[in-house]
Tab-separated table of C-alpha atoms and ligand atoms in Angstrom:
chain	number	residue	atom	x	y	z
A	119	UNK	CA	125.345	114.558	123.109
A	120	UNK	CA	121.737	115.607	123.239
A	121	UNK	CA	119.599	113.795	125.836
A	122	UNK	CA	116.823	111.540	124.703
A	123	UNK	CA	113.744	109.556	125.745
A	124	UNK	CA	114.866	106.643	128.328
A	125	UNK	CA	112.869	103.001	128.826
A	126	UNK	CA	112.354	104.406	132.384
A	127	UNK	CA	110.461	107.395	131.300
A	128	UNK	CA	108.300	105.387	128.471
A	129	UNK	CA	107.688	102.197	130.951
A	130	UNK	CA	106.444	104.832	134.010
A	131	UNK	CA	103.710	106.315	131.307
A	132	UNK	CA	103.096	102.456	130.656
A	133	UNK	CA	102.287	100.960	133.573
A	134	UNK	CA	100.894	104.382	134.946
A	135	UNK	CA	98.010	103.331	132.031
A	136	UNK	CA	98.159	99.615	132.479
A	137	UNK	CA	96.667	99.651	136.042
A	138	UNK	CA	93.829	102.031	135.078
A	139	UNK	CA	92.340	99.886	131.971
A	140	UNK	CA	90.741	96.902	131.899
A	141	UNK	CA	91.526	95.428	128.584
A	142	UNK	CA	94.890	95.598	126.630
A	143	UNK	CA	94.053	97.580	123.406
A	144	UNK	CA	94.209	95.862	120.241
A	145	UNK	CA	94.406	99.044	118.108
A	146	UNK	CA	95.941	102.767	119.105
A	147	UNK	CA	94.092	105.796	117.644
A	148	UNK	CA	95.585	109.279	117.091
A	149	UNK	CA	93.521	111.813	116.442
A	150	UNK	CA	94.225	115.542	114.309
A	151	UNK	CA	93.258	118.831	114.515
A	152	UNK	CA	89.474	119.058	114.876
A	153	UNK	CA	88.566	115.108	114.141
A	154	UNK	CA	88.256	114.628	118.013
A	155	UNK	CA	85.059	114.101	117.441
A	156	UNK	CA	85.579	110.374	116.650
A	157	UNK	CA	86.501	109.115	120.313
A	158	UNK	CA	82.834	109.696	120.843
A	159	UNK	CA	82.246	106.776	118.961
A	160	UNK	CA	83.925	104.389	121.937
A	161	UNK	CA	81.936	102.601	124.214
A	162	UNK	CA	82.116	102.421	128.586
A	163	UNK	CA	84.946	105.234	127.560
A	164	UNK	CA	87.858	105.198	130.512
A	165	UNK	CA	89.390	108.703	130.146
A	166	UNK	CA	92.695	109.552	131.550
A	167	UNK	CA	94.067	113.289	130.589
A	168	UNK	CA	97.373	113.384	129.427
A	169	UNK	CA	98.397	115.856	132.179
A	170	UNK	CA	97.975	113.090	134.565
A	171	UNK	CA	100.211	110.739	132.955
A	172	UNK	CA	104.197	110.848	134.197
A	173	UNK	CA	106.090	111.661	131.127
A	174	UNK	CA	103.752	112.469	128.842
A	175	UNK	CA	103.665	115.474	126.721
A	176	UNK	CA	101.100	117.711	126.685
A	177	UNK	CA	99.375	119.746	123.968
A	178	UNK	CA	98.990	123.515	123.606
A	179	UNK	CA	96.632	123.975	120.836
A	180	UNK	CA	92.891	124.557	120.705
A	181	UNK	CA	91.266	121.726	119.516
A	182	UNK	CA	93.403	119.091	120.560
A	183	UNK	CA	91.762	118.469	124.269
A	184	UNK	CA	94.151	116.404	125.223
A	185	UNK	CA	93.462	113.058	127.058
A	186	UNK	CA	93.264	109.156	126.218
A	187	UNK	CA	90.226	107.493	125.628
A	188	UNK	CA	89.892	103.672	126.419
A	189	UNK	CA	87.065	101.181	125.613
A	190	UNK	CA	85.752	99.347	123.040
A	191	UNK	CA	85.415	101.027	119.331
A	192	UNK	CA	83.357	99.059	117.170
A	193	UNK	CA	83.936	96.109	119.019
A	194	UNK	CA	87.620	96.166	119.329
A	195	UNK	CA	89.289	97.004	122.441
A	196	UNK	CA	90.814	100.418	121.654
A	197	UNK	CA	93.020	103.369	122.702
A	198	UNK	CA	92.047	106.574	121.360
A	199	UNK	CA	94.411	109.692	121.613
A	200	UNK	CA	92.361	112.860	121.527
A	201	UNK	CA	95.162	115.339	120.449
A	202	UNK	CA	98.760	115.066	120.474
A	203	UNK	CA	101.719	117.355	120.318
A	204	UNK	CA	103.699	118.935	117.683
A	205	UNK	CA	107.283	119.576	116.975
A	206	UNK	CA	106.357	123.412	116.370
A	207	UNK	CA	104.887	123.694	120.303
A	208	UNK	CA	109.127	122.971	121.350
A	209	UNK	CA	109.026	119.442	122.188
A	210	UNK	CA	111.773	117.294	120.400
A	211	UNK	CA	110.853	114.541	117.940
A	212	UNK	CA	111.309	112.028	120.773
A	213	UNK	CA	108.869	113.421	122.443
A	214	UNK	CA	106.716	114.066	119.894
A	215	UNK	CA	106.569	110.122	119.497
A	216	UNK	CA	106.502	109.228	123.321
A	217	UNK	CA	103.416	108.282	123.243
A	218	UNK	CA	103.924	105.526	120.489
A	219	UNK	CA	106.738	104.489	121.824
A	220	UNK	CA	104.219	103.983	124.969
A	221	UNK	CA	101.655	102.279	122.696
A	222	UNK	CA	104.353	99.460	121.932
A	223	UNK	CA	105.420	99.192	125.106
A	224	UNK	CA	101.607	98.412	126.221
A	225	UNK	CA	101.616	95.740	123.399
A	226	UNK	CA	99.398	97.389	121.024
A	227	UNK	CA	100.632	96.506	117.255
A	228	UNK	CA	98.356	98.489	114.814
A	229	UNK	CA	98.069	102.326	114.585
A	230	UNK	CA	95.413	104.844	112.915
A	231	UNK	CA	96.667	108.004	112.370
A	232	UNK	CA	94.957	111.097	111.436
A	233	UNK	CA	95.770	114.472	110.622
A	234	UNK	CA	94.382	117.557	109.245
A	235	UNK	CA	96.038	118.522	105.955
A	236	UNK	CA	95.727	121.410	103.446
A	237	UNK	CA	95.497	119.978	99.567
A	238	UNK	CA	98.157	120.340	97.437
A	239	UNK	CA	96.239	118.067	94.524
A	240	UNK	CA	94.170	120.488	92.991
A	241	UNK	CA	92.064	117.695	92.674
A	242	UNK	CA	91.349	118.054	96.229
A	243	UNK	CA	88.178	120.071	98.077
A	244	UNK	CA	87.974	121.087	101.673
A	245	UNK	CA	86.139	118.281	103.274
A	246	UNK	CA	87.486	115.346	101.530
A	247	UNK	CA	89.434	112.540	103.028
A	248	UNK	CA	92.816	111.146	101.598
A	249	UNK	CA	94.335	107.639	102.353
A	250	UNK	CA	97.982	107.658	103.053
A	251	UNK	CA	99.865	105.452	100.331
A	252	UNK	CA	103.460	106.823	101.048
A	253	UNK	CA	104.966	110.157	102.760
A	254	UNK	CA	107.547	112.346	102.227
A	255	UNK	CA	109.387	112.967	105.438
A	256	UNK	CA	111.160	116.435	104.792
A	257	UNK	CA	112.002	117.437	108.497
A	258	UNK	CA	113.619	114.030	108.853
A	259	UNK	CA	116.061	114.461	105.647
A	260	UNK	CA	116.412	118.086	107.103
A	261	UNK	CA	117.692	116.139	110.440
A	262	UNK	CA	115.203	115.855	112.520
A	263	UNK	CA	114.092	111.994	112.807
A	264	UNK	CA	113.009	110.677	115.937
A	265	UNK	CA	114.580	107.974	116.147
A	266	UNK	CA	117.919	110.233	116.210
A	267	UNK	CA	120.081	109.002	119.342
A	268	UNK	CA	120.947	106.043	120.604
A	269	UNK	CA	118.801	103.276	119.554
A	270	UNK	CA	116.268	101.377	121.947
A	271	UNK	CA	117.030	98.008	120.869
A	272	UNK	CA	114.313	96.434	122.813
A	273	UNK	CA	112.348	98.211	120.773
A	274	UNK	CA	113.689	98.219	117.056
A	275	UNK	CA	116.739	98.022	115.115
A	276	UNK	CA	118.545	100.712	114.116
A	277	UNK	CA	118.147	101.181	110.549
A	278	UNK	CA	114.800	100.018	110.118
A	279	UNK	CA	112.798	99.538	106.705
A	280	UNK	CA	110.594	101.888	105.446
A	281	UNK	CA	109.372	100.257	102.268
A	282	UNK	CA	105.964	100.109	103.560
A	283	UNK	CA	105.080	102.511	105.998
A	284	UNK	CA	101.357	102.354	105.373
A	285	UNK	CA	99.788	98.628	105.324
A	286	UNK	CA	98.783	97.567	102.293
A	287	UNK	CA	96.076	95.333	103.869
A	288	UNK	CA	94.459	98.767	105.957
A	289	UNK	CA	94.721	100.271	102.575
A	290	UNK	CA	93.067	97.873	100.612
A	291	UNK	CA	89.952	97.559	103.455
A	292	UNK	CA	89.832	101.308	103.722
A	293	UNK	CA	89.196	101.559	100.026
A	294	UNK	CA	86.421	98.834	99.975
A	295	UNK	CA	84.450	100.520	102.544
A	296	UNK	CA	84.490	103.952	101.297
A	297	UNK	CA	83.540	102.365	98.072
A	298	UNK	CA	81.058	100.658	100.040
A	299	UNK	CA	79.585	103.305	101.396
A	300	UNK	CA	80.276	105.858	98.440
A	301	UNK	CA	82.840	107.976	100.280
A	302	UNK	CA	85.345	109.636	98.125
A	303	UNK	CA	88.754	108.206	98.977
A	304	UNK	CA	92.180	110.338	97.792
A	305	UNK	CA	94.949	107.892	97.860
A	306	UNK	CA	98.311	110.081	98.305
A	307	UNK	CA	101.520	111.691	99.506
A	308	UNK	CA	101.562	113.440	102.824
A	309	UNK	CA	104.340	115.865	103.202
A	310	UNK	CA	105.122	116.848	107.499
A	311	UNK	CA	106.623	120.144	107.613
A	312	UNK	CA	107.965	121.627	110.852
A	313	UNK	CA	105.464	124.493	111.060
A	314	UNK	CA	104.206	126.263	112.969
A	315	UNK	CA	103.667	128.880	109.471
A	316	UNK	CA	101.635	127.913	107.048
A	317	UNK	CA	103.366	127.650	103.484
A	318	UNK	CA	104.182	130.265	100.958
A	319	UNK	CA	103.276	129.921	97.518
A	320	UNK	CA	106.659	129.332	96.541
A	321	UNK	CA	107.138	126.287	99.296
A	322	UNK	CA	103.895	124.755	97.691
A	323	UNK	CA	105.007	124.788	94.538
A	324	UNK	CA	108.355	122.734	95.729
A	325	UNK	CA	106.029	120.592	97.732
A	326	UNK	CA	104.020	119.469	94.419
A	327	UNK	CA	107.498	118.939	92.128
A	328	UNK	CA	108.614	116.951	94.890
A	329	UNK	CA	105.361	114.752	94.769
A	330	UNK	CA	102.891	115.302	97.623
A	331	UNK	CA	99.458	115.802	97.893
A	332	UNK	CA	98.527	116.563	100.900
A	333	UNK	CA	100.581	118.896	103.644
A	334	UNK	CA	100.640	119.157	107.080
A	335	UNK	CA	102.750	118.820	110.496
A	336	UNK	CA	102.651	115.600	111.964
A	337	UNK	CA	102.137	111.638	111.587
A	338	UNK	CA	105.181	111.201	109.463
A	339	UNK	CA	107.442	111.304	112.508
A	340	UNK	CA	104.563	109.170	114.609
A	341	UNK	CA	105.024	106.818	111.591
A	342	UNK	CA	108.752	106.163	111.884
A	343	UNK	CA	108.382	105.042	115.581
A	344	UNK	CA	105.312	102.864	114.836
A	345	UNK	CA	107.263	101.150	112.158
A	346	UNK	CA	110.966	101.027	114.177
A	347	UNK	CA	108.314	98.775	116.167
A	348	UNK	CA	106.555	96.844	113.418
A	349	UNK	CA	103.461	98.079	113.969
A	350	UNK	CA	100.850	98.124	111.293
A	351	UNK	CA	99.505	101.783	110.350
A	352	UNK	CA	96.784	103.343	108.622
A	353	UNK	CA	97.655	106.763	107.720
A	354	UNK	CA	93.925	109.457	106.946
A	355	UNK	CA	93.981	112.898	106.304
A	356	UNK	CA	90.833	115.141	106.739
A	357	UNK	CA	91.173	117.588	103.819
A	358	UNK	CA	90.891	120.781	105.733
A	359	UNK	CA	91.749	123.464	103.023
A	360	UNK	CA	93.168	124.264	99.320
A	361	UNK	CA	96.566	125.330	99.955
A	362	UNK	CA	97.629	128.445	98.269
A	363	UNK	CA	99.569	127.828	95.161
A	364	UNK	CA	99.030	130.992	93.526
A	365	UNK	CA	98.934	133.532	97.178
A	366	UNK	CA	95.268	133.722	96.060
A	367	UNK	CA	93.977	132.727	99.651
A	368	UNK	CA	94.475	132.965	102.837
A	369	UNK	CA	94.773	129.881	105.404
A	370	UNK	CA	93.602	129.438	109.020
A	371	UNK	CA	93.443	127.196	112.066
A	372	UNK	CA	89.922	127.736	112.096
A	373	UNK	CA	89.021	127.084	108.708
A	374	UNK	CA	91.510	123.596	109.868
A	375	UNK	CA	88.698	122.630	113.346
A	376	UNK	CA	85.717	123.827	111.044
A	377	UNK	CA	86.361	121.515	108.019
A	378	UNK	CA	86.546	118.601	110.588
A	379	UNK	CA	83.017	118.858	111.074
A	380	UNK	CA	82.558	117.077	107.634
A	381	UNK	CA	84.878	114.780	107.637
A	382	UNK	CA	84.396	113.448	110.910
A	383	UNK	CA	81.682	111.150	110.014
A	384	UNK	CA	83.736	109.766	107.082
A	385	UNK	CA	86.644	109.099	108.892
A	386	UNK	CA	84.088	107.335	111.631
A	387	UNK	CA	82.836	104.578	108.393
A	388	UNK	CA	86.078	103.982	107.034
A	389	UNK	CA	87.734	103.564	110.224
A	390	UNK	CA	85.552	101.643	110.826
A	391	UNK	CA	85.628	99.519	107.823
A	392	UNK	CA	89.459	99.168	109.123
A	393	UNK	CA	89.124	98.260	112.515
A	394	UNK	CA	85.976	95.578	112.802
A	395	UNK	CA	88.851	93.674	110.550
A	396	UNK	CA	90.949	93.437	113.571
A	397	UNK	CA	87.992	91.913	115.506
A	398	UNK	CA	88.752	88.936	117.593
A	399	UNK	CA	92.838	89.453	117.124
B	160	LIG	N1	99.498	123.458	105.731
B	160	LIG	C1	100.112	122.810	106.748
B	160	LIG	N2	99.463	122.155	107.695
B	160	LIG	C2	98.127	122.144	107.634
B	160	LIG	C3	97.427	122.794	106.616
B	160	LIG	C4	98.152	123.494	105.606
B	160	LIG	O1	97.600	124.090	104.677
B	160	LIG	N3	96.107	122.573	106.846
B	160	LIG	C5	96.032	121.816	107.971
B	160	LIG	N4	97.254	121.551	108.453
């Protein structure tokens, strides 16, 4: 049998955190691919790099720098991951999701996650934001869940539900403020792929018969663990680029870090919007 994540492992990254914070955080932040920008937003920031932490994993790409941030966002007492890893760098899916698994462990029960995505709705510019209403999780029906191996049951039960991975309350405040505040809001399918290559025409063209809107390579197995917990999540994707149905264009990690420059400061207001409801929990 493969070897997986232990309690040991996830409790040592737990209480490594829990003597360096102040305040337990009421909400957990994960931040994509060149929306890093938003941890700026937290206040009396305590920063801990991940490379400091026992256990956790580490990430290899530019523009995910890499470290926690704690304080308060908007009020709320908040953890804020600036970059996280991918299954594409080598790490398995367990680890992938260490650090919710950490999260839980720390007590924290609701989850933003955000991702940058390339748009598979050709209704869909670079630049735009898109609310998570459902995913499709291919790599897990290829296999590779991560909550593969023998189940924590302190944490979750084994075959948990998945009727509702994003919560329909997040959703419905994340609407009203980017109607609020005029912000065009997608509301779609996110489709994680394994990566590290972008698609080919013909994998897009499977990816919109098979429903999604949006594609990129994470959350969806960061979403699993958070709800294996019962944790409430918010799922945002920063529209980075038009993916290439027709082989017309070519795609980039740049174009991915540049595009977060425009989103960033929608994300901030809906976010936002999301979190100031979670004041005084
Ligand atoms: N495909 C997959 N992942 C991505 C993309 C894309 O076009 N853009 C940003 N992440």
């Amino acid at each position: 049998m493969d070897s997986f994540i232990t309690i040991r492992e996830i409790d040592s990254a737990a209480n490594f955190i829990t003597r360096q914070i102040v305040e337990k955080p009421v909400v957990a932040l994960v931040l994509g691919s060149g929306l890093g920008g938003l941890a700026e937003a937290v206040n009396d920031a305590r920063i801990i790099p991940f490379n400091q932490i026992p256990e956790w994993p580490v990430s290899t790409i530019q523009g995910h720098s890499g470290r926690l941030v704690f304080g308060r966002l908007f009020g709320v007492p908040s953890m804020v991951m600036q970059g996280r890893v991918h299954y594409y760098e080598g790490y398995s899916m367990d680890r992938v999701t260490f650090p919710i698994r950490v999260m839980q462990r720390m007590g924290v029960r609701n989850l933003v996650l955000t991702n940058a995505a390339g748009a598979i709705n050709p209704d869909y510019v670079p630049g735009d934001v898109m609310l998570l209403t459902d995913h499709l999780n291919l790599i897990g029906m290829g296999g590779q869940n991560p909550l593969r191996g023998p189940n924590l049951n302190e944490f979750g039960e084994r075959f948990p539900d998945m009727s509702q991975p994003y919560d329909s309350l997040f959703i419905a405040a994340a609407r009203q403020v980017a109607q609020k505040h005029h912000i065009k809001l997608h509301e779609g399918v996110y489709v994680c792929l394994a990566g590290p290559s972008f698609e080919s025409p013909a994998d897009l063209r499977f990816l919109k018969i098979i429903g999604a809107d949006a594609v990129g390579m994470s959350t969806v197995p960061e979403n699993i663990v958070a709800r294996h917990a019962k944790m409430r999540v918010l799922g945002l994707s920063g529209i980075s680029n038009k993916a290439n149905l027709d082989g017309s264009t070519v795609t980039t990690h740049e174009e991915v870090l540049e595009a977060g420059k425009v989103i960033v400061p929608k994300l901030t207001t809906i976010i936002r919007g999301v979190i100031e409801t979670l004041a005084g929990e």
